[in-house]
Amino acid sequence: MKHFCEVVCISLLPAMAGQLFAQSPETYRGMATRNVRSGKLAPPAHLKDYVKDGKLTLSLHDAIVLALENNSNIRLQQTAVAANQFPLLTAFSPFDPLIQAYIQVNRYSDPGYSELQGVGQSSTATYNSLTQTGFISYTQTFKTGTYINASLTSGKNSNNSGFYFYNPSYNSTINFTFSQPLLRNAGRFAQTAQIVVARQSLQQSRSSFQAQINEAIYQVVTEYWAVVQARGILDVQQKSVDLAQASYQHDKRALELGALSPLDIYRPQSEVASRHLAVIQSQYTLKQAQEDLRLSIGAEQDPSIASLDLDLTESPEPTGNLETPDMADVLRKALAERPEIEAAQRALANDETTIRYAHNQLRPDLSLQGFYQSSGLGGNQYDLNTGQLLSSGGLGSSFSQLGTFGYPGYGGQLTLNLTLRNRAAQAALGTALVSRRHDLYAQRQTQEQITHDVTDAIRTLEEAKITLAASKDAFELTQKSLSADQRKYELGAETNFFVLDSQGRLAQANLDLLQTQINYQVARASVQHATGELLEPYQVQIKEVSE
């Protein structure tokens, strides 16, 4: 039994610490990733992989992936999720074990003032004492609310007095103390309520981040098609200029041959100038649309990439059968899968936890405390009459007596603290109830907004399908009309006025067709955005922030 207490302290403390750490999978090492610890931002990722022939060549999928990797706004929103991890870690802090230890050495010299000091009968005698104390304790609170403290104290006391059985003497005490709440803060729920709230808040922030990703992808989709549309408009305007230029050259030759009045040359010349102006305006519209998309995919972060033209590979013309989603199915899926719904549900779950905890804090504070200890004494034992050394000993013999528990001490205490008007707890309960009421309305508002989004998206898609078919017919008829007017003009049956007019109507029909194609593509994305499914078609997955 000599080293019983040392073995207990060495083996018991790590085991108890291991029990705590097993209670929580969250660790600082897992949360504070390399990116979080780094004081620098990484350069934009994978942009150079899409550079081909001096252009940034992108499909819609490529643009979305680059935005998720490089978009600064998305990364800012991601830091909010990362920041919500650490309050969860803080919520576990009440259960962190604590080890305290100290060593204290004190030496005193006092002038002799009494024969009872045992240092002699001379007034010049000096009482000398040396005290050395070592202390170590382990403290921990468990999720049941149980508080424990195990401590070991050992001290050595040596002096020049002749009235001590043991000199030097070694005093050791091992002490076990516990405290258990019986009403307020009793049980696992009261102790882990803050952990539950913090974990739900973290999951809520992840759901909110997923909703923000849904919005970000939809923005990239609309910006991508905006560039496609702007480029298509520029092509149409350029072709219109070419047609007007060809008509002008034809009339100019006719004027030179005397077959055309000088007054009739101004109209084709004016058409060339006005259509050239439209081309200039389309060029700047395309540049602005490209800048918006570059910003979203992070191309502006690399000067060598920011100056490159965009080559978008997606065609605005739909392929295959046009989609005809069912309103009821889409709405059911949206209400089940939109991340905003999950975020609202987690907010309400937090409210219920907070309300339950607030009720617990209104209960009386009744707790049970107890302790058990064992003492040991060792050292060199002397006969006080003869001064003869009877036996020698030291710290080991003191520890041996601890192990036998021959000198125990124990006690208990039941404590009741009764607050007659616990206004702070009442206010906390009232606040929690109001918060739940607020979140119930917020959840209903979210459901209403999702229903509106789905309805609007479905109707927009239906309109896009109908107008797409009509614009195709109008474009084909306008092409035939232009061919007929050109033939009549060549036969001398019509003037160039009708040809120029047909050219303008063909350009407008082409623009209308392009607009309806883009509208259909955006409407398809709107339905997916309304159901929260924009991540699925592009095979994009949101990884855990801690990875």
Coordinates of C-alpha atoms in Angstrom, one line a residue:
M1 CA 0.0 0.0 0.0
K2 CA 3.0 2.3 0.1
H3 CA 2.5 3.9 -3.3
F4 CA -1.3 3.4 -3.4
C5 CA -2.1 7.1 -3.6
E6 CA 0.5 7.8 -6.3
V7 CA -0.9 5.0 -8.4
V8 CA -4.5 6.3 -7.9
C9 CA -3.5 9.8 -8.9
I10 CA -1.5 8.7 -11.9
S11 CA -4.1 6.3 -13.3
L12 CA -7.3 8.0 -12.2
L13 CA -6.8 11.6 -13.6
P14 CA -6.0 10.7 -17.2
A15 CA -8.9 8.2 -17.3
M16 CA -11.3 10.9 -16.1
A17 CA -9.9 13.4 -18.6
G18 CA -10.3 10.8 -21.3
Q19 CA -14.0 10.4 -20.3
L20 CA -14.6 14.1 -20.8
F21 CA -13.0 14.3 -24.2
A22 CA -15.0 11.3 -25.3
Q23 CA -18.1 13.3 -24.6
S24 CA -17.5 15.7 -27.5
P25 CA -16.2 15.0 -31.0
E26 CA -15.5 18.7 -31.5
T27 CA -11.9 19.8 -31.0
Y28 CA -10.0 23.0 -31.6
R29 CA -7.6 21.1 -33.8
G30 CA -10.5 20.0 -36.0
M31 CA -12.1 23.4 -36.2
A32 CA -9.0 25.6 -36.5
T33 CA -8.0 24.3 -40.0
R34 CA -5.0 25.4 -41.9
N35 CA -7.0 27.9 -43.8
V36 CA -8.4 29.4 -40.6
R37 CA -5.0 29.7 -39.0
S38 CA -3.4 31.2 -42.1
G39 CA -2.9 34.9 -42.2
K40 CA -2.9 35.0 -46.0
L41 CA -5.5 34.3 -48.6
A42 CA -4.8 31.6 -51.3
P43 CA -4.7 32.8 -54.9
P44 CA -7.8 32.0 -57.1
A45 CA -8.0 28.3 -57.9
H46 CA -8.1 26.6 -61.3
L47 CA -8.7 29.7 -63.4
K48 CA -5.7 29.0 -65.6
D49 CA -7.1 25.5 -66.3
Y50 CA -9.8 27.0 -68.5
V51 CA -7.5 29.3 -70.6
K52 CA -7.6 28.1 -74.2
D53 CA -6.2 30.1 -77.2
G54 CA -5.9 33.2 -75.1
K55 CA -9.5 33.1 -73.9
L56 CA -11.2 32.0 -70.7
T57 CA -13.4 29.1 -72.1
L58 CA -16.2 28.2 -69.7
S59 CA -19.3 26.1 -69.7
L60 CA -22.1 26.9 -67.2
H61 CA -20.9 24.2 -64.9
D62 CA -17.3 25.6 -65.1
A63 CA -18.5 29.0 -64.2
I64 CA -20.4 27.7 -61.1
V65 CA -17.5 25.7 -59.9
L66 CA -15.1 28.6 -60.2
A67 CA -17.6 30.9 -58.4
L68 CA -17.8 28.4 -55.5
E69 CA -14.1 28.2 -55.3
N70 CA -13.1 31.8 -55.7
N71 CA -16.1 34.1 -55.1
S72 CA -15.1 36.5 -52.2
N73 CA -18.7 37.0 -51.2
I74 CA -19.2 33.2 -50.8
R75 CA -16.0 33.0 -48.8
L76 CA -17.2 35.8 -46.5
Q77 CA -20.4 34.0 -45.8
Q78 CA -18.5 30.8 -45.2
T79 CA -16.5 32.5 -42.4
A80 CA -19.8 33.0 -40.6
V81 CA -20.2 29.3 -40.5
A82 CA -16.6 28.7 -39.3
A83 CA -17.1 31.3 -36.6
N84 CA -20.2 29.5 -35.3
Q85 CA -18.1 26.4 -34.6
F86 CA -16.2 28.0 -31.8
P87 CA -19.2 29.0 -29.6
L88 CA -20.0 25.2 -29.7
L89 CA -16.5 24.5 -28.4
T90 CA -17.0 27.2 -25.7
A91 CA -20.2 25.4 -24.6
F92 CA -18.2 22.4 -23.6
S93 CA -15.9 24.5 -21.4
P94 CA -17.8 23.9 -18.1
F95 CA -16.9 20.2 -18.5
D96 CA -13.2 20.8 -19.0
P97 CA -11.1 19.0 -16.3
L98 CA -8.8 21.2 -14.2
I99 CA -5.6 20.1 -12.6
Q100 CA -4.1 22.4 -10.0
A101 CA -0.7 21.9 -8.3
Y102 CA 1.7 23.8 -6.2
I103 CA 4.8 23.4 -4.1
Q104 CA 5.3 25.8 -1.2
V105 CA 8.4 26.1 1.0
N106 CA 8.5 28.3 4.1
R107 CA 11.3 28.8 6.7
Y108 CA 10.8 30.7 9.9
S109 CA 13.2 31.7 12.7
D110 CA 11.7 33.1 15.9
P111 CA 13.4 34.2 19.2
G112 CA 12.6 31.8 22.0
Y113 CA 10.1 33.2 24.5
S114 CA 9.0 30.2 26.4
E115 CA 10.3 26.9 27.7
L116 CA 7.2 25.3 26.1
Q117 CA 8.7 25.9 22.7
G118 CA 11.1 23.1 23.5
V119 CA 14.2 24.9 22.3
G120 CA 15.9 25.3 25.6
Q121 CA 15.7 27.5 28.7
S122 CA 17.9 30.3 27.5
S123 CA 16.4 33.6 26.5
T124 CA 18.8 33.6 23.5
A125 CA 17.4 30.3 22.2
T126 CA 15.9 30.4 18.6
Y127 CA 13.0 28.5 17.3
N128 CA 13.6 27.3 13.7
S129 CA 11.1 25.7 11.5
L130 CA 11.0 24.5 7.8
T131 CA 7.7 23.7 6.1
Q132 CA 7.4 22.2 2.7
T133 CA 4.0 21.5 1.2
G134 CA 3.0 19.9 -2.1
F135 CA -0.6 19.9 -3.5
I136 CA -2.3 18.5 -6.5
S137 CA -6.0 18.4 -7.3
Y138 CA -8.3 17.2 -10.1
T139 CA -11.6 19.0 -10.6
Q140 CA -14.4 18.2 -13.1
T141 CA -18.1 18.8 -13.7
F142 CA -19.9 16.0 -15.6
K143 CA -23.0 16.3 -17.8
T144 CA -25.1 15.0 -15.0
G145 CA -24.3 18.1 -13.0
T146 CA -22.0 16.2 -10.7
Y147 CA -19.0 18.1 -9.5
I148 CA -16.1 16.2 -8.1
N149 CA -12.7 17.2 -6.6
A150 CA -9.9 14.9 -5.7
S151 CA -6.9 16.4 -4.0
L152 CA -3.7 15.1 -2.4
T153 CA -1.7 17.3 0.0
S154 CA 1.6 16.3 1.5
G155 CA 3.7 18.4 3.8
K156 CA 7.0 18.1 5.6
N157 CA 7.6 20.0 8.8
S158 CA 10.9 20.0 10.6
N159 CA 12.0 22.2 13.5
N160 CA 14.4 22.2 16.5
S161 CA 11.7 21.7 19.1
G162 CA 12.0 18.7 21.4
F163 CA 8.3 18.3 22.0
Y164 CA 7.3 16.5 18.7
F165 CA 6.9 12.8 18.4
Y166 CA 7.9 13.0 14.7
N167 CA 10.7 15.3 13.6
P168 CA 10.7 15.9 10.7
S169 CA 7.1 14.9 10.3
Y170 CA 5.3 14.1 7.0
N171 CA 1.6 14.8 6.9
S172 CA -0.5 13.6 3.9
T173 CA -4.2 14.0 3.2
I174 CA -6.2 12.7 0.4
N175 CA -9.6 14.3 0.0
F176 CA -12.6 13.5 -2.2
T177 CA -15.4 16.1 -2.5
F178 CA -18.6 16.0 -4.6
S179 CA -21.6 18.2 -5.2
Q180 CA -24.8 17.2 -7.0
P181 CA -27.7 19.6 -7.9
L182 CA -31.0 18.0 -7.1
L183 CA -33.5 20.5 -8.7
R184 CA -32.1 23.5 -10.5
N185 CA -29.3 22.5 -13.0
A186 CA -29.9 18.8 -12.2
G187 CA -29.6 16.2 -14.9
R188 CA -28.0 16.0 -18.4
F189 CA -30.5 18.4 -20.1
A190 CA -29.8 21.4 -17.8
Q191 CA -26.0 20.9 -18.1
T192 CA -26.0 20.3 -21.9
A193 CA -28.7 22.8 -22.9
Q194 CA -26.1 25.4 -24.1
I195 CA -24.3 22.7 -26.1
V196 CA -27.6 21.8 -27.8
V197 CA -28.3 25.4 -28.6
A198 CA -24.7 26.0 -29.9
R199 CA -24.9 22.8 -32.0
Q200 CA -28.3 23.8 -33.4
S201 CA -27.0 27.3 -34.1
L202 CA -24.1 25.8 -36.0
Q203 CA -26.4 23.6 -38.1
Q204 CA -28.6 26.6 -38.7
S205 CA -25.7 28.6 -39.9
R206 CA -24.8 25.8 -42.3
S207 CA -28.4 25.7 -43.6
S208 CA -28.3 29.5 -44.1
F209 CA -25.0 29.2 -45.9
Q210 CA -26.5 26.5 -48.2
A211 CA -29.3 28.9 -49.0
Q212 CA -26.8 31.6 -49.7
I213 CA -25.0 29.2 -52.0
N214 CA -28.3 28.5 -53.8
E215 CA -28.6 32.3 -54.3
A216 CA -25.0 32.6 -55.5
I217 CA -25.4 29.8 -58.0
Y218 CA -28.6 31.4 -59.4
Q219 CA -26.7 34.7 -59.7
V220 CA -23.9 33.0 -61.7
V221 CA -26.5 31.3 -63.9
T222 CA -28.2 34.6 -64.7
E223 CA -24.9 36.4 -65.3
Y224 CA -23.7 33.6 -67.5
W225 CA -26.8 33.8 -69.7
A226 CA -26.6 37.6 -69.6
V227 CA -23.2 37.3 -71.3
V228 CA -24.5 34.8 -73.8
Q229 CA -27.4 37.1 -74.6
A230 CA -25.2 40.2 -74.9
R231 CA -22.9 38.4 -77.2
G232 CA -25.8 37.2 -79.3
I233 CA -27.3 40.7 -79.5
L234 CA -23.9 42.0 -80.7
D235 CA -23.8 39.3 -83.4
V236 CA -27.3 40.1 -84.5
Q237 CA -26.5 43.9 -84.6
Q238 CA -23.3 43.2 -86.5
K239 CA -25.2 41.1 -89.1
S240 CA -27.8 43.8 -89.4
V241 CA -25.0 46.4 -90.1
D242 CA -23.6 44.0 -92.8
L243 CA -27.0 43.8 -94.4
A244 CA -27.4 47.6 -94.3
Q245 CA -23.9 48.1 -95.6
A246 CA -24.6 45.7 -98.5
S247 CA -27.8 47.6 -99.4
Y248 CA -25.9 50.9 -99.2
Q249 CA -23.2 49.7 -101.5
H250 CA -25.8 48.5 -104.0
D251 CA -27.6 51.8 -104.0
K252 CA -24.3 53.7 -104.2
R253 CA -23.4 51.8 -107.4
A254 CA -26.9 52.5 -108.7
L255 CA -26.4 56.2 -108.0
E256 CA -23.1 56.2 -109.8
L257 CA -24.7 54.6 -112.8
G258 CA -27.5 57.2 -112.7
A259 CA -30.2 54.6 -111.9
L260 CA -31.0 56.1 -108.5
S261 CA -31.9 59.6 -107.4
P262 CA -29.3 61.3 -105.2
L263 CA -32.1 61.9 -102.7
D264 CA -32.6 58.1 -102.2
I265 CA -29.1 57.4 -101.0
Y266 CA -29.6 59.0 -97.6
R267 CA -31.9 56.4 -96.2
P268 CA -29.5 53.4 -96.6
Q269 CA -26.7 55.6 -95.4
S270 CA -28.7 56.6 -92.3
E271 CA -29.5 52.9 -91.6
V272 CA -25.8 52.0 -91.7
A273 CA -25.0 54.8 -89.2
S274 CA -27.9 54.0 -86.8
R275 CA -27.2 50.2 -86.8
H276 CA -23.5 50.9 -86.3
L277 CA -24.5 52.9 -83.2
A278 CA -26.5 50.0 -81.9
V279 CA -23.3 47.8 -82.4
I280 CA -21.3 50.2 -80.3
Q281 CA -23.9 50.1 -77.5
S282 CA -24.0 46.3 -77.6
Q283 CA -20.3 46.1 -77.3
Y284 CA -20.3 48.1 -74.1
T285 CA -23.3 46.1 -72.8
L286 CA -21.3 42.9 -73.4
K287 CA -18.2 44.3 -71.6
Q288 CA -20.3 45.1 -68.6
A289 CA -21.9 41.7 -68.5
Q290 CA -18.5 40.0 -68.8
E291 CA -17.2 42.1 -65.9
D292 CA -20.0 41.0 -63.7
L293 CA -19.3 37.3 -64.5
R294 CA -15.6 37.8 -64.0
L295 CA -16.2 39.2 -60.6
S296 CA -18.4 36.3 -59.6
I297 CA -15.9 33.6 -60.7
G298 CA -12.9 35.5 -59.1
A299 CA -11.2 36.3 -62.4
E300 CA -10.5 39.8 -61.2
Q301 CA -8.2 38.4 -58.5
D302 CA -5.6 37.5 -61.2
P303 CA -4.6 40.4 -63.5
S304 CA -3.4 37.9 -66.2
I305 CA -6.9 36.3 -66.3
A306 CA -9.0 39.5 -65.8
S307 CA -7.8 40.8 -69.2
L308 CA -8.9 37.7 -71.2
D309 CA -12.0 37.6 -73.2
L310 CA -14.7 35.1 -72.1
D311 CA -15.6 32.3 -74.5
L312 CA -18.9 30.7 -73.2
T313 CA -19.7 27.4 -74.7
E314 CA -23.3 27.0 -73.8
S315 CA -25.9 27.5 -76.5
P316 CA -29.1 29.4 -75.5
E317 CA -31.2 27.2 -77.7
P318 CA -32.9 24.5 -75.6
T319 CA -32.3 20.9 -76.5
G320 CA -34.7 18.0 -76.2
N321 CA -38.2 18.3 -74.9
L322 CA -39.1 21.4 -73.0
E323 CA -39.7 20.9 -69.3
T324 CA -43.3 20.8 -67.9
P325 CA -43.0 20.5 -64.1
D326 CA -46.0 19.8 -62.0
M327 CA -46.8 22.6 -59.6
A328 CA -47.8 20.4 -56.7
D329 CA -44.7 18.2 -56.9
V330 CA -42.4 21.2 -57.2
L331 CA -44.0 22.9 -54.2
R332 CA -43.8 19.7 -52.1
K333 CA -40.2 19.3 -52.9
A334 CA -39.4 22.9 -52.3
L335 CA -41.0 22.8 -48.8
A336 CA -39.1 19.6 -48.0
E337 CA -35.7 20.6 -49.3
R338 CA -35.2 24.3 -49.3
P339 CA -32.4 25.0 -46.7
E340 CA -34.3 28.0 -45.4
I341 CA -36.9 25.5 -44.0
E342 CA -34.3 23.6 -42.2
A343 CA -32.8 26.8 -40.8
A344 CA -36.3 27.9 -39.5
Q345 CA -36.8 24.5 -37.9
R346 CA -33.5 24.6 -36.1
A347 CA -34.3 28.1 -34.8
L348 CA -37.5 26.7 -33.4
A349 CA -35.7 23.8 -31.9
N350 CA -33.3 26.2 -30.2
D351 CA -36.3 28.1 -28.8
E352 CA -37.8 25.0 -27.3
T353 CA -34.5 24.1 -25.7
T354 CA -34.2 27.7 -24.3
I355 CA -37.7 27.6 -22.9
R356 CA -37.2 24.3 -21.2
Y357 CA -33.9 25.5 -19.7
A358 CA -35.6 28.7 -18.5
H359 CA -38.2 26.6 -16.7
N360 CA -35.4 24.7 -15.1
Q361 CA -33.9 27.9 -13.8
L362 CA -37.1 28.8 -12.0
R363 CA -36.8 25.7 -9.8
P364 CA -35.3 26.0 -6.2
D365 CA -31.6 25.5 -5.9
L366 CA -31.2 22.3 -3.9
S367 CA -27.9 20.6 -3.8
L368 CA -26.1 17.8 -2.0
Q369 CA -22.4 18.0 -1.0
G370 CA -20.2 15.5 0.6
F371 CA -16.6 14.7 1.3
Y372 CA -14.4 11.8 2.4
Q373 CA -10.8 12.0 3.4
S374 CA -7.9 10.0 4.8
S375 CA -4.9 11.2 6.6
G376 CA -1.4 9.8 7.2
L377 CA 1.5 10.7 9.3
G378 CA 5.1 9.6 8.9
G379 CA 8.7 10.7 9.9
N380 CA 11.4 10.0 12.4
Q381 CA 9.7 9.1 15.8
Y382 CA 11.5 10.0 19.0
D383 CA 11.0 9.2 22.7
L384 CA 10.2 12.5 24.3
N385 CA 11.6 11.4 27.6
T386 CA 14.9 10.1 26.4
G387 CA 15.2 11.7 23.0
Q388 CA 16.0 8.3 21.6
L389 CA 15.1 7.6 17.9
L390 CA 12.4 4.9 18.0
S391 CA 11.8 4.5 14.3
S392 CA 12.7 6.3 11.1
G393 CA 10.2 7.1 8.3
G394 CA 9.3 9.5 5.7
L395 CA 6.8 10.4 3.0
G396 CA 6.3 6.7 2.0
S397 CA 5.0 5.8 5.4
S398 CA 2.7 8.8 5.4
F399 CA 1.3 7.6 2.0
S400 CA 1.0 4.0 3.4
Q401 CA -1.4 5.3 6.1
L402 CA -3.5 7.1 3.5
G403 CA -4.1 3.8 1.7
T404 CA -5.3 2.0 4.8
F405 CA -7.9 4.8 5.5
G406 CA -7.1 4.4 9.2
Y407 CA -7.7 8.0 9.9
P408 CA -10.9 8.9 7.9
G409 CA -12.9 12.0 7.8
Y410 CA -16.3 12.4 6.1
G411 CA -19.3 14.6 6.1
G412 CA -22.3 15.8 4.1
Q413 CA -24.4 18.8 3.6
L414 CA -27.8 19.5 2.0
T415 CA -28.2 23.1 0.9
L416 CA -31.3 24.9 -0.3
N417 CA -31.3 28.4 -1.9
L418 CA -34.8 29.6 -2.4
T419 CA -35.3 32.8 -4.4
L420 CA -38.7 34.2 -3.6
R421 CA -39.0 36.3 -6.8
N422 CA -36.6 35.1 -9.4
R423 CA -37.1 37.9 -11.8
A424 CA -34.1 37.2 -13.9
A425 CA -35.2 33.7 -14.6
Q426 CA -38.8 34.9 -15.3
A427 CA -37.5 37.5 -17.7
A428 CA -35.3 34.8 -19.5
L429 CA -38.4 32.6 -19.8
G430 CA -40.5 35.4 -21.2
T431 CA -37.8 36.3 -23.7
A432 CA -37.6 32.7 -24.8
L433 CA -41.3 32.5 -25.3
V434 CA -41.4 35.7 -27.4
S435 CA -38.4 34.4 -29.5
R436 CA -40.4 31.2 -30.2
R437 CA -43.4 33.3 -31.3
H438 CA -41.2 35.4 -33.6
D439 CA -39.6 32.3 -35.1
L440 CA -43.0 30.7 -35.7
Y441 CA -44.1 33.7 -37.7
A442 CA -40.7 33.7 -39.5
Q443 CA -41.2 30.0 -40.4
R444 CA -44.6 30.7 -41.8
Q445 CA -43.3 33.7 -43.7
T446 CA -40.5 31.5 -45.2
Q447 CA -43.1 28.9 -46.3
E448 CA -45.2 31.7 -47.9
Q449 CA -42.2 33.1 -49.7
I450 CA -41.1 29.7 -51.0
T451 CA -44.7 29.0 -52.2
H452 CA -44.6 32.4 -54.0
D453 CA -41.2 31.6 -55.5
V454 CA -42.3 28.3 -56.8
T455 CA -45.6 29.6 -58.2
D456 CA -43.8 32.5 -59.9
A457 CA -41.0 30.3 -61.3
I458 CA -43.5 27.8 -62.7
R459 CA -45.6 30.5 -64.4
T460 CA -42.4 32.2 -65.7
L461 CA -41.3 28.8 -67.2
E462 CA -44.7 28.3 -68.8
E463 CA -44.6 31.8 -70.3
A464 CA -41.1 31.2 -71.6
K465 CA -42.1 28.0 -73.3
I466 CA -45.1 29.6 -75.1
T467 CA -43.2 32.7 -76.1
L468 CA -40.3 30.6 -77.3
A469 CA -42.5 28.7 -79.8
A470 CA -44.1 32.0 -80.9
S471 CA -40.8 33.7 -81.4
K472 CA -39.5 30.8 -83.5
D473 CA -42.5 31.1 -85.8
A474 CA -42.1 34.9 -86.0
F475 CA -38.4 34.6 -86.9
E476 CA -39.0 32.1 -89.6
L477 CA -41.8 34.3 -91.2
T478 CA -39.6 37.4 -90.9
Q479 CA -36.8 35.6 -92.8
K480 CA -39.2 34.6 -95.6
S481 CA -40.5 38.2 -95.7
L482 CA -37.0 39.6 -96.1
S483 CA -36.2 37.1 -98.9
A484 CA -39.4 38.1 -100.7
D485 CA -38.7 41.9 -100.3
Q486 CA -35.1 41.4 -101.6
R487 CA -36.4 39.5 -104.6
K488 CA -39.0 42.2 -105.4
Y489 CA -36.3 44.8 -105.0
E490 CA -34.1 43.0 -107.4
L491 CA -37.0 42.8 -109.9
G492 CA -37.7 46.5 -109.5
A493 CA -41.1 45.8 -107.9
E494 CA -40.2 47.5 -104.6
T495 CA -37.9 50.2 -103.4
N496 CA -35.0 49.7 -101.0
F497 CA -37.2 51.1 -98.2
F498 CA -39.0 47.8 -97.9
V499 CA -35.8 45.8 -97.9
L500 CA -34.3 48.0 -95.1
D501 CA -37.5 47.7 -93.1
S502 CA -37.5 43.9 -93.5
Q503 CA -33.9 43.8 -92.4
G504 CA -34.8 45.8 -89.2
R505 CA -37.8 43.5 -88.5
L506 CA -35.6 40.4 -89.0
A507 CA -33.0 41.8 -86.6
Q508 CA -35.7 42.5 -84.0
A509 CA -37.2 39.0 -84.5
N510 CA -33.8 37.5 -84.0
L511 CA -33.3 39.5 -80.8
D512 CA -36.8 38.4 -79.7
L513 CA -35.9 34.8 -80.3
L514 CA -32.7 35.1 -78.4
Q515 CA -34.5 36.8 -75.5
T516 CA -37.1 34.0 -75.3
Q517 CA -34.3 31.4 -75.4
I518 CA -32.4 33.1 -72.6
N519 CA -35.7 33.5 -70.7
Y520 CA -36.4 29.8 -70.9
Q521 CA -32.9 28.9 -69.7
V522 CA -33.2 31.4 -66.8
A523 CA -36.7 30.1 -66.0
R524 CA -35.5 26.6 -65.7
A525 CA -32.8 27.7 -63.3
S526 CA -35.5 29.7 -61.4
V527 CA -37.5 26.5 -60.8
Q528 CA -34.4 24.7 -59.5
H529 CA -33.6 27.8 -57.4
A530 CA -37.1 27.8 -56.0
T531 CA -36.8 24.1 -55.0
G532 CA -33.2 24.5 -53.6
E533 CA -31.9 22.0 -56.2
L534 CA -29.4 24.2 -58.0
L535 CA -26.6 22.2 -56.4
E536 CA -27.7 18.9 -57.9
P537 CA -27.7 19.5 -61.7
Y538 CA -24.2 20.8 -61.6
Q539 CA -22.9 18.0 -59.3
V540 CA -21.8 20.5 -56.7
Q541 CA -21.6 19.4 -53.0
I542 CA -21.0 21.7 -50.0
K543 CA -18.3 20.2 -47.8
E544 CA -18.1 20.6 -44.1
V545 CA -16.4 23.8 -43.2
S546 CA -14.0 22.0 -40.9
E547 CA -12.5 20.0 -43.8

